[in-house]
Coordinates of C-alpha atoms in Angstrom, one line a residue:
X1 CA -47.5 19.9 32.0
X2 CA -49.4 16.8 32.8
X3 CA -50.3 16.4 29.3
X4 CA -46.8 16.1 28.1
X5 CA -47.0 12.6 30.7
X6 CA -46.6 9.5 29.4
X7 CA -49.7 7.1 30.8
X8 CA -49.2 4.3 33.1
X9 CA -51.0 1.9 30.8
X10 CA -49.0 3.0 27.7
X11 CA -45.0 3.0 29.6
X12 CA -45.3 2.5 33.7
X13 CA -41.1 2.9 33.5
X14 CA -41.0 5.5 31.3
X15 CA -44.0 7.1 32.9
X16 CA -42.2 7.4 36.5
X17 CA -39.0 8.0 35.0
X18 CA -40.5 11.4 33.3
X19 CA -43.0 12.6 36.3
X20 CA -39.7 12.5 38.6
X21 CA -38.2 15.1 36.6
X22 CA -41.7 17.0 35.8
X23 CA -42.4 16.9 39.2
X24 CA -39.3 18.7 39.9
X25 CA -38.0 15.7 42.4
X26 CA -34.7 15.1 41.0
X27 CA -32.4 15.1 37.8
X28 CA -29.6 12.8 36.8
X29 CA -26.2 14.5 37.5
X30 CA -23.1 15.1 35.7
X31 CA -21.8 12.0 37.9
X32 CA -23.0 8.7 36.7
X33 CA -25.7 6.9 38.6
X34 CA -25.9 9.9 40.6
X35 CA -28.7 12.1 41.0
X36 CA -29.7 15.3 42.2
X37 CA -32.5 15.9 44.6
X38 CA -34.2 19.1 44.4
X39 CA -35.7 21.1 46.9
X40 CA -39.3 19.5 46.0
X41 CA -38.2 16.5 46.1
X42 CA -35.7 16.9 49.4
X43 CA -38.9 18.4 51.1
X44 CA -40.4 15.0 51.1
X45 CA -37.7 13.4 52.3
X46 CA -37.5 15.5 55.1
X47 CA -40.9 15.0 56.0
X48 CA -40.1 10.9 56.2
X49 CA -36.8 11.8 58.0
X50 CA -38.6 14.4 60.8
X51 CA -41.2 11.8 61.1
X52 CA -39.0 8.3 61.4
X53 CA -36.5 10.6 63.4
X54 CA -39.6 11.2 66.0
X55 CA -40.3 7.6 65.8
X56 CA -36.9 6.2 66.6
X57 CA -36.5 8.5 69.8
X58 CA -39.7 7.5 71.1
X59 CA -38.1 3.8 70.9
X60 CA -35.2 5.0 72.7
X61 CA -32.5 5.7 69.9
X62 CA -30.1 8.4 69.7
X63 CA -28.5 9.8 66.5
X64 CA -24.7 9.6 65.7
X65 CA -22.4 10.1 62.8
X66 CA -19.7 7.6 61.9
X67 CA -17.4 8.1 59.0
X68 CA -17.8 7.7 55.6
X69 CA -14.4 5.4 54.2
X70 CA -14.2 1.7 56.5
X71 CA -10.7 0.5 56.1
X72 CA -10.6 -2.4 53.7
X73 CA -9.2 -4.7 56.6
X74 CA -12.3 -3.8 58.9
X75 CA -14.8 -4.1 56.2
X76 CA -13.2 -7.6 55.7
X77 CA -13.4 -8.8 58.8
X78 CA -16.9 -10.3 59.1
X79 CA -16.6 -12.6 55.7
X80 CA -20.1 -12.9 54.9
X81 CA -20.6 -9.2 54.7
X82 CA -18.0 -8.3 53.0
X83 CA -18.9 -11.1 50.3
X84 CA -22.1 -10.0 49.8
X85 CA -21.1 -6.1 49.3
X86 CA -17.7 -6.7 47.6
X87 CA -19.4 -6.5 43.9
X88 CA -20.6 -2.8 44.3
X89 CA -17.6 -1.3 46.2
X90 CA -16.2 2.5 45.6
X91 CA -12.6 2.3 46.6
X92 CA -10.2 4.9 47.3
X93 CA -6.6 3.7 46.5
X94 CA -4.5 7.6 46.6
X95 CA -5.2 10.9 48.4
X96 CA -4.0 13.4 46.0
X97 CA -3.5 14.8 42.8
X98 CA -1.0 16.6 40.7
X99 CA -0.4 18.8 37.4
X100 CA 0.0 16.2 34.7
X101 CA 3.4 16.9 33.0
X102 CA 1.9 15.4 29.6
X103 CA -1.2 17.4 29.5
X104 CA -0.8 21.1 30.7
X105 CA -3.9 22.2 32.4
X106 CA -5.1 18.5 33.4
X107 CA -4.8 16.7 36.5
X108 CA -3.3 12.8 37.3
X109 CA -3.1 10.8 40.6
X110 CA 0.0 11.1 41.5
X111 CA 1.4 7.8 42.2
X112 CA 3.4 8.9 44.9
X113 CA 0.4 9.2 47.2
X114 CA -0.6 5.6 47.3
X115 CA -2.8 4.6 50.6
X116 CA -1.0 2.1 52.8
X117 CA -4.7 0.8 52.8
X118 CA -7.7 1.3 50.5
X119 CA -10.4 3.0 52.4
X120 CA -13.8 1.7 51.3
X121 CA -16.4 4.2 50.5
X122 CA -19.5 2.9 53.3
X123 CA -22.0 0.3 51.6
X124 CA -23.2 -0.1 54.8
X125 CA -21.6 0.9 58.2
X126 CA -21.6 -2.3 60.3
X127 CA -17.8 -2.7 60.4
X128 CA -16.9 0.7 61.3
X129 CA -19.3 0.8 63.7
X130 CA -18.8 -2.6 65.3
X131 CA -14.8 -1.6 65.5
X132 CA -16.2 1.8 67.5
X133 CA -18.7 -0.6 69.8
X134 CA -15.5 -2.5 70.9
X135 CA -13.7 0.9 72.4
X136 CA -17.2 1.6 74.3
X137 CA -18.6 -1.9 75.8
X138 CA -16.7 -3.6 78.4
X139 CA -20.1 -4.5 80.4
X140 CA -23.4 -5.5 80.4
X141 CA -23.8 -2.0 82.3
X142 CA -22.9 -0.6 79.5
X143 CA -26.2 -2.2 77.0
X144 CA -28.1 -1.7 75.4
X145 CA -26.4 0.5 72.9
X146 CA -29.2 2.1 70.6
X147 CA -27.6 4.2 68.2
X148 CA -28.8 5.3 64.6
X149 CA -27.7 7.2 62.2
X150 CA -28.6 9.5 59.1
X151 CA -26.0 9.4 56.2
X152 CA -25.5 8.8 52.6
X153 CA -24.1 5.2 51.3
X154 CA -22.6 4.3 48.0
X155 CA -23.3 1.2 45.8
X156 CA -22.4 0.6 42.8
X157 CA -25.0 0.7 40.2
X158 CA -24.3 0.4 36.6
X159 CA -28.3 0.1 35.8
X160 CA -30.0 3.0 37.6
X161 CA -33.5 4.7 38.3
X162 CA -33.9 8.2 40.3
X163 CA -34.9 7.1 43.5
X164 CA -35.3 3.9 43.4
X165 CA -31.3 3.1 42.3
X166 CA -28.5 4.9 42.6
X167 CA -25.2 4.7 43.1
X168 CA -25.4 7.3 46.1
X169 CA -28.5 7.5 47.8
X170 CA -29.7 8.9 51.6
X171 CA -31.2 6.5 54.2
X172 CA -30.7 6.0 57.8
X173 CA -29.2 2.9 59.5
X174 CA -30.0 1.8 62.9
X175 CA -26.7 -0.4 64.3
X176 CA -27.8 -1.6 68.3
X177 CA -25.8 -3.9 70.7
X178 CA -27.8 -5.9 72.9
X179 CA -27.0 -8.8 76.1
X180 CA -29.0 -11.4 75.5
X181 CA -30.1 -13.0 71.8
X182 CA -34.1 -12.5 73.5
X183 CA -33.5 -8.6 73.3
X184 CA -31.6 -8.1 70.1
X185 CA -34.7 -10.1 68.5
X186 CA -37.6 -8.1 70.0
X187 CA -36.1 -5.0 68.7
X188 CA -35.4 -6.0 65.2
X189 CA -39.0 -7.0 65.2
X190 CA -39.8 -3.4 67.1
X191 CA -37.5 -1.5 64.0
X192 CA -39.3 -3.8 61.7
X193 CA -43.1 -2.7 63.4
X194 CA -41.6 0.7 63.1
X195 CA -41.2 1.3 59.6
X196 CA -44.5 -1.0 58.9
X197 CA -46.7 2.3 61.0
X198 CA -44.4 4.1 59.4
X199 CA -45.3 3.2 55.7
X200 CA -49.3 2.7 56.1
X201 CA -49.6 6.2 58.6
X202 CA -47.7 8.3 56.9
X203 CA -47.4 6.9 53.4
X204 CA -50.7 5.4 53.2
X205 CA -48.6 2.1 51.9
X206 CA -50.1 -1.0 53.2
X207 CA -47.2 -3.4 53.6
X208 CA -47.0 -7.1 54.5
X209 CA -44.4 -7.9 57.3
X210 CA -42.2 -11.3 57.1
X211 CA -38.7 -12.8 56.9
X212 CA -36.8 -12.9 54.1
X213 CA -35.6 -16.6 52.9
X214 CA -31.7 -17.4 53.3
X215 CA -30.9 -16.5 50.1
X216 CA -32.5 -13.1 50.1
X217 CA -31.3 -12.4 53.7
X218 CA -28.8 -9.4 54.2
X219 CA -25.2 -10.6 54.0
X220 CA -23.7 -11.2 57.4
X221 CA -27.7 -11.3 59.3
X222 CA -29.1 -14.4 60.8
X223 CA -32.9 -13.2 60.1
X224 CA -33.9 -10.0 58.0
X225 CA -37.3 -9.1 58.8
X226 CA -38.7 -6.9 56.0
X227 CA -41.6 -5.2 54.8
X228 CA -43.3 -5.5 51.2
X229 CA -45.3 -3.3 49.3
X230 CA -46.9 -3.3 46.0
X231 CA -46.8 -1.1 43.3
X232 CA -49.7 -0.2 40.5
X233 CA -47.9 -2.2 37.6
X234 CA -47.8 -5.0 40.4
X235 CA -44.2 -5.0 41.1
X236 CA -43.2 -5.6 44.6
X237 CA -41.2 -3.2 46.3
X238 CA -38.7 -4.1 50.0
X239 CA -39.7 -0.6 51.7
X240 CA -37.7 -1.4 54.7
X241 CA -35.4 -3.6 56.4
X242 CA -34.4 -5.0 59.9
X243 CA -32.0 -7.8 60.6
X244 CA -31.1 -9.8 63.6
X245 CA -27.4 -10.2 63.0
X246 CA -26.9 -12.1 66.0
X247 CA -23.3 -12.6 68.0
X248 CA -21.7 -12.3 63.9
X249 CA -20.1 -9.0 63.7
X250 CA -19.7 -9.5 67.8
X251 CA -17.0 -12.2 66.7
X252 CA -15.7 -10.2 63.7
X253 CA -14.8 -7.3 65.7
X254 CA -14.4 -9.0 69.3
X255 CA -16.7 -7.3 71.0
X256 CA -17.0 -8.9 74.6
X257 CA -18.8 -8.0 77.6
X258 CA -18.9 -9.4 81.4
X259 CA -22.1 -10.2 81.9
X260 CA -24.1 -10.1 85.6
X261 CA -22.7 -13.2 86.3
X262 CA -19.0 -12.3 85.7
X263 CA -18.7 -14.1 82.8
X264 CA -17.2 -12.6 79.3
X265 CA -19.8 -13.3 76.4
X266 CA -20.0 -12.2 73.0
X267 CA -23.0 -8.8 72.2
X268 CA -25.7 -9.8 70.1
X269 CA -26.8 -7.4 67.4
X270 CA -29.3 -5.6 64.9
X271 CA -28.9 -2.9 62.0
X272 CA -32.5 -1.6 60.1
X273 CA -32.7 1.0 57.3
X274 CA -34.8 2.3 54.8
X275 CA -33.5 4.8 52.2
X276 CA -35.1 7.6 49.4
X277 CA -36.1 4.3 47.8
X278 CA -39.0 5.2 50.0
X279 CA -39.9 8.3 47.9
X280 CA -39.9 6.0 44.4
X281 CA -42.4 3.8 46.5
X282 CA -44.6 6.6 47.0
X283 CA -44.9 7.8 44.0
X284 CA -45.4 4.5 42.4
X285 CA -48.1 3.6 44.6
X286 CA -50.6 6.7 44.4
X287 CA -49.7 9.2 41.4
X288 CA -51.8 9.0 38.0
X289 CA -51.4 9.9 34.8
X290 CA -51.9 13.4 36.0
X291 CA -48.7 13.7 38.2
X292 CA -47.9 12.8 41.4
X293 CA -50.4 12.3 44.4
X294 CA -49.3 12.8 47.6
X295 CA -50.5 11.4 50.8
X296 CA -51.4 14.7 53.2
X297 CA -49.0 13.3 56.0
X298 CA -46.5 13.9 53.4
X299 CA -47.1 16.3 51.7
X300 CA -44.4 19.6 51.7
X301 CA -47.5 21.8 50.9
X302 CA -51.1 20.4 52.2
X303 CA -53.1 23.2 50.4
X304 CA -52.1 25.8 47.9
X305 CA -54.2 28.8 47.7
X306 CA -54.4 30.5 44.3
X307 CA -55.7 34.2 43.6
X308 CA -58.1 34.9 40.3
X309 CA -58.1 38.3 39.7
X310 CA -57.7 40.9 36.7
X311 CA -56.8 44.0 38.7
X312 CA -54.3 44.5 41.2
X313 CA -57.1 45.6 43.5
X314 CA -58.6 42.2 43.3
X315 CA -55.5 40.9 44.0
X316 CA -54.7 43.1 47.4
X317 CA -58.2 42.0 48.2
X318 CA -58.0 38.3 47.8
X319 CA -54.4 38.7 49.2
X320 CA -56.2 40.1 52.6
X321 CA -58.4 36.8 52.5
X322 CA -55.3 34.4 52.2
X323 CA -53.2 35.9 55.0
X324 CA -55.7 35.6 57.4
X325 CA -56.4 31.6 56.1
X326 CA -52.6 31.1 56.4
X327 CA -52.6 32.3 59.7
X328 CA -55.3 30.0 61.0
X329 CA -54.0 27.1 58.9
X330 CA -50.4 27.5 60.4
X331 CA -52.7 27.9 63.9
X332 CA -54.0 24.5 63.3
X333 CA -50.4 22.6 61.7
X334 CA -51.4 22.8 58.1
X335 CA -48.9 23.9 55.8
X336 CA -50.1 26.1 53.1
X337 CA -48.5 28.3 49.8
X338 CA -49.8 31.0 48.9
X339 CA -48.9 31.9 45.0
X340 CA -49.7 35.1 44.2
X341 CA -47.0 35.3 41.5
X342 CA -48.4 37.6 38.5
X343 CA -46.0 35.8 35.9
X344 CA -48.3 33.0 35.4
X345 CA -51.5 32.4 35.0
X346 CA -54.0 30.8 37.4
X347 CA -54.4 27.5 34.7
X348 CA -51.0 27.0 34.5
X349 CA -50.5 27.1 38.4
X350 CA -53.2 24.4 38.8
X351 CA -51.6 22.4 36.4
X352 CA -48.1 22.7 38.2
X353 CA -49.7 22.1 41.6
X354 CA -52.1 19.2 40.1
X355 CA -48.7 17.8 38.8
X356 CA -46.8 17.6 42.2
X357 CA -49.7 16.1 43.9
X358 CA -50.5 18.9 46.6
X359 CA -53.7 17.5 48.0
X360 CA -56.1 20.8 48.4
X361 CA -56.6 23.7 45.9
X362 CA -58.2 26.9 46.7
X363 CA -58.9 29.3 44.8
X364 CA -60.2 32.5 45.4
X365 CA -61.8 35.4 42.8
X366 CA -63.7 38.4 42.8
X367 CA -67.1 36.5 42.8
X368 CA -66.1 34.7 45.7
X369 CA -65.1 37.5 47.7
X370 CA -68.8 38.4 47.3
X371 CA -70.2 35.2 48.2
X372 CA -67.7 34.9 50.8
X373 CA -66.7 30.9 49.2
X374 CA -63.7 30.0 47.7
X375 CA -63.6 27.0 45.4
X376 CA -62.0 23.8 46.5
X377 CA -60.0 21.1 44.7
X378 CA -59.0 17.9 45.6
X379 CA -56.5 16.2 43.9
X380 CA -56.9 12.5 44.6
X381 CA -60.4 12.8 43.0
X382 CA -59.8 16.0 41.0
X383 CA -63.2 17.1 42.2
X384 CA -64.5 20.6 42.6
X385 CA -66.6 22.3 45.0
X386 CA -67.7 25.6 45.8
X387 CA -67.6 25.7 50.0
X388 CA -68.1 28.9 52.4
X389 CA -65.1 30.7 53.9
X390 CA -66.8 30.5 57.4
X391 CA -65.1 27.0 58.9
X392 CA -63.1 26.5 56.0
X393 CA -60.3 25.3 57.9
X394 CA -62.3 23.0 59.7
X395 CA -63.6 21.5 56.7
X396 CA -59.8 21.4 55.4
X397 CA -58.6 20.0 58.5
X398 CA -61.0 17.2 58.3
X399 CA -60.7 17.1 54.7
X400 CA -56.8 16.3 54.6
X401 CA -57.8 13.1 57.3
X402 CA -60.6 11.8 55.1
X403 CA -57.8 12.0 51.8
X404 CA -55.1 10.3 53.8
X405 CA -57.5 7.4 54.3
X406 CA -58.9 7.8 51.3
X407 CA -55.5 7.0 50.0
X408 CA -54.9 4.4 52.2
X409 CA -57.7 2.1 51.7
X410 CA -57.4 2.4 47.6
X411 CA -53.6 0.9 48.0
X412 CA -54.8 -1.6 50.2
X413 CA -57.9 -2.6 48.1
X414 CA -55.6 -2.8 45.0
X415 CA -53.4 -4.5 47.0
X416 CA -55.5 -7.2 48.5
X417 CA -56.9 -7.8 45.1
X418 CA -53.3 -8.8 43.3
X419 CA -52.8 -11.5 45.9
X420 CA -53.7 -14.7 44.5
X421 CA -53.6 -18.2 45.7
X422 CA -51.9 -20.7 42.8
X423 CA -51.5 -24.5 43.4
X424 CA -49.8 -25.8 40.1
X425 CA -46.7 -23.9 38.0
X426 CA -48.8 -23.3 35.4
X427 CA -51.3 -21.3 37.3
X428 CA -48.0 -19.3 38.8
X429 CA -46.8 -18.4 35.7
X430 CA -50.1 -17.3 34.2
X431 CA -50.6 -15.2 37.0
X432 CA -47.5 -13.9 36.9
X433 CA -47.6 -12.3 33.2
X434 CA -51.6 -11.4 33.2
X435 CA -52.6 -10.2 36.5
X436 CA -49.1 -9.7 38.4
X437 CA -48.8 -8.6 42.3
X438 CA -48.2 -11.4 44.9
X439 CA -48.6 -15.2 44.4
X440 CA -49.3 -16.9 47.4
X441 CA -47.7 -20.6 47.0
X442 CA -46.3 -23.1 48.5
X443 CA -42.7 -23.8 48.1
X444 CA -40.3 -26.7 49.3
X445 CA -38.0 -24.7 51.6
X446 CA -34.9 -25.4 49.8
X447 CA -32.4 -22.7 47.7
X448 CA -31.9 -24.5 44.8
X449 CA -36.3 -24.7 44.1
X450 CA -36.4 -21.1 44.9
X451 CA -33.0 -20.2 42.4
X452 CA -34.7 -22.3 39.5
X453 CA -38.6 -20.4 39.8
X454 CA -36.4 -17.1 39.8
X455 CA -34.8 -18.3 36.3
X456 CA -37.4 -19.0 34.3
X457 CA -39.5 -16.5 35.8
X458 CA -37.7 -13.6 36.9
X459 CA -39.9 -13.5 39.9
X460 CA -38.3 -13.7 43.9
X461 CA -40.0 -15.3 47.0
X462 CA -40.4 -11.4 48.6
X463 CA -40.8 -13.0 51.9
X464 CA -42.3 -15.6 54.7
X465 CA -45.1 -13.8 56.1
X466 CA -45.2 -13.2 59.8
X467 CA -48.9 -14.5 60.0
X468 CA -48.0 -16.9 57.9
X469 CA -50.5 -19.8 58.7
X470 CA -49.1 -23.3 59.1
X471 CA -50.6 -25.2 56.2
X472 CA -49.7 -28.7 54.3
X473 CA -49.0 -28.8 51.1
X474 CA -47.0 -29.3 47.7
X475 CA -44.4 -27.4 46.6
X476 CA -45.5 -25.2 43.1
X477 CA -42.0 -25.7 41.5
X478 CA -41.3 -29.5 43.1
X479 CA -44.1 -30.9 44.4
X480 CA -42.5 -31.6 47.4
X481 CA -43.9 -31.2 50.9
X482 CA -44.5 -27.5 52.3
X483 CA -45.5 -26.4 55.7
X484 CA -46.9 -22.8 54.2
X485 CA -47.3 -20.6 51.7
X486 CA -44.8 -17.6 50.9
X487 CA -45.1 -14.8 48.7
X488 CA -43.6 -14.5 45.2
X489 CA -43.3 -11.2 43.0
X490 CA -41.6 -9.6 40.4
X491 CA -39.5 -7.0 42.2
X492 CA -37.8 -3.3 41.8

């Protein structure tokens, strides 16, 4: 299967495009700039969604459901939001059809059931959520409000790529209400620290955390926070969002509360979300020209165990082996597959699992029922090894750790490596086309600088970093004064 893969070096688009589909992630659907999600694919994203899900609880947050269509005057109602989604809107104008007189056996809108409003198909749910928030907050005794929820969203996407853009796609949006500006900051910086352990623990993505600059910022937000990851052709990638949207959509939707002191004020605000963008970034940023490699936090299947036999004896022999291994795997939270299907052949199941990444092989034969050893393949390293069935599953155990980190540190090398310092244009721009990733410059603070370096070189100012150290300089682009350097990068 993994032959039929087009290399990295040869087509990186082409060569995610087709291991998506190999993999058996997803498929393009009959609906344009829709996709399907199959059940190997959907298993990852419920591993991210049990695990963020865990995460946001532990922070306080409960889940709830809002509905999918926002009324067109609500959506409105905070201008900048609105503005900034307007261009990628599904709206619903009528709620039924009819029988087409003209065309016997087709189907019209029939223009008698016109909506007295359009009803927006959710880009994002602040204004139906912030027109709920006024119904429920009357009082600071009734903040913090820390509500997220898991949901699908639609945007209109003419260009699209499984995963990573869609005109559906599946994320979760945190929307919180807050007294004071001091709290609604520290927990879009919490939701931001969130999804950063989130990305390098579980993903083995290191990410750099920052602010985004005015003109990147989410539509209607004071401050987005953010966090950047790179991927192996050294194309950044925004892997997650939180924004401090301040007392915006407050005002929008009049949301007022009497404070301790008696006094009516205005609640200050925060939505975060990341999406199944995250499963493009994690296939971009540890698969080969082999198929996908998947971090063991992650993983639907940790280790697949694979019989070699030529009789069904063998077979009910090795089977014997493998249940007891899946018993003390399950014992000890490892997920494992056993595939004794007799329809195929072992080589072509060690290609299928070497193709959707599952990090441990084993596989078991006659010989190594006599030996009492299995053989055991990684498939970060796509080494072999020959180990004894007595404390296997310690050694698997420790094994799955040692490949997480494994993972880890190879992103973080590569990434660390594709961030380079440039002082003149001409050094950006060379950068930019030989060795890629992030370049680390100094920049004159100003839209306009930032909107003419993204025309003539296609790449974005990704974000401010948090650690971000105050420095003098010149501006790349202008050679105006700078107080710091930011990070630039092409960008999914």
């Amino acid at each position: 299967m993994s032959k039929n893969l087009t290399s990295r070096a040869e087509d990186y688009s082409k060569w995610y495009n087709e291991l998506v589909v190999k993999a058996d992630l997803a498929e393009n659907s009959a609906v344009r700039g829709c996709m399907v999600i199959k059940p190997y694919g959907y298993a990852i994203w419920e591993k991210m969604q049990a695990e963020l899900d865990r995460m946001f609880k532990e922070t306080g947050h409960q889940n709830a459901y809002f509905p999918l269509f926002v009324p067109k005057s609500l959506f409105e109602a905070e201008e900048k939001n609105a503005e900034g989604f307007a261009k990628e809107c599904a709206v619903v104008t009528h709620y039924r059809l009819q029988n087409d007189p003209d065309n016997p056996g087709k189907l019209r809108v029939d223009p008698e059931a016109k909506l007295e409003e359009e009803l927006v198909v959710r880009p994002t749910s602040e204004a139906i959520i912030w027109s709920t928030y006024k119904g429920w907050i009357q009082s600071y005794r009734d903040l913090p409000i820390l509500i997220n929820q898991w949901a699908n969203v639609v945007r209109w996407e003419m260009r699209t790529r499984l995963f990573l853009r869609t005109a559906e796609f599946l994320w979760q949006e945190g929307h919180t209400a807050h007294e004071t500006k001091a709290e609604a900051l520290a927990e879009a910086k919490l939701m931001n620290q969130v999804y950063a352990d989130f990305a390098e623990n579980f993903m083995a993505i290191p990410v750099i955390q920052g602010v985004k600059t005015e003109s990147e910022r989410f539509a209607g937000a004071e401050e987005t926070y953010c966090i950047e990851a790179l991927m192996q052709d050294g194309k950044a990638l925004q892997a997650g969002t939180s924004h401090f949207l301040g007392q915006n959509f407050a005002k929008a939707f009049d949301v007022k509360f009497t404070n301790n002191e008696g006094k009516l004020d205005y609640v200050w605000a925060t939505s975060w979300g990341v999406s199944t963008r995250l499963v493009g970034a994690l296939i971009m940023t540890h698969s080969d020209d082999k198929g996908l490699v998947l971090p063991p936090n992650l993983a639907p299947i940790q280790v697949v165990i694979v019989p070699i036999h030529k009789t069904d004896d063998q077979l009910e022999e090795i089977g014997k082996v493998a249940t007891k291994l899946i018993g003390e795997f399950k014992a000890k939270g490892i997920s494992c597959k056993y595939d004794h299907r007799t329809t195929q052949r072992p080589g072509a199941k060690f290609a299928q699992y070497e193709l959707q990444g599952v990090p441990l092989r084993i596989a078991i034969g006659p010989k190594d029922l006599e030996n009492k050893t299995v053989e055991l393949a990684r498939r970060d390293t796509l080494s072999k090894e020959n180990v004894a069935l007595d404390g296997l599953v310690d050694k698997i155990a420790d094994l799955l750790t040692e490949i997480q980190e494994t993972l880890f540190k190879k992103a973080l090398d590569f990434r660390d490596s594709h961030i380079t310092e440039v002082n003149t244009f001409e050094e950006f721009k060379t950068v930019l086309e030989t060795k890629t990733g992030f370049i680390s410059a100094h920049w004159d603070g100003t839209p306009e600088t930032e909107e003419k370096i993204k025309k003539l070189t296609k790449a974005t100012i990704r974000c401010v970093p948090l650690n971000q150290e105050k420095e003098p300089g010149s501006c790349v682009f202008t050679g105006k004064t700078s107080s710091g350097r930011v990070l630039f990068a092409k960008a999914y």
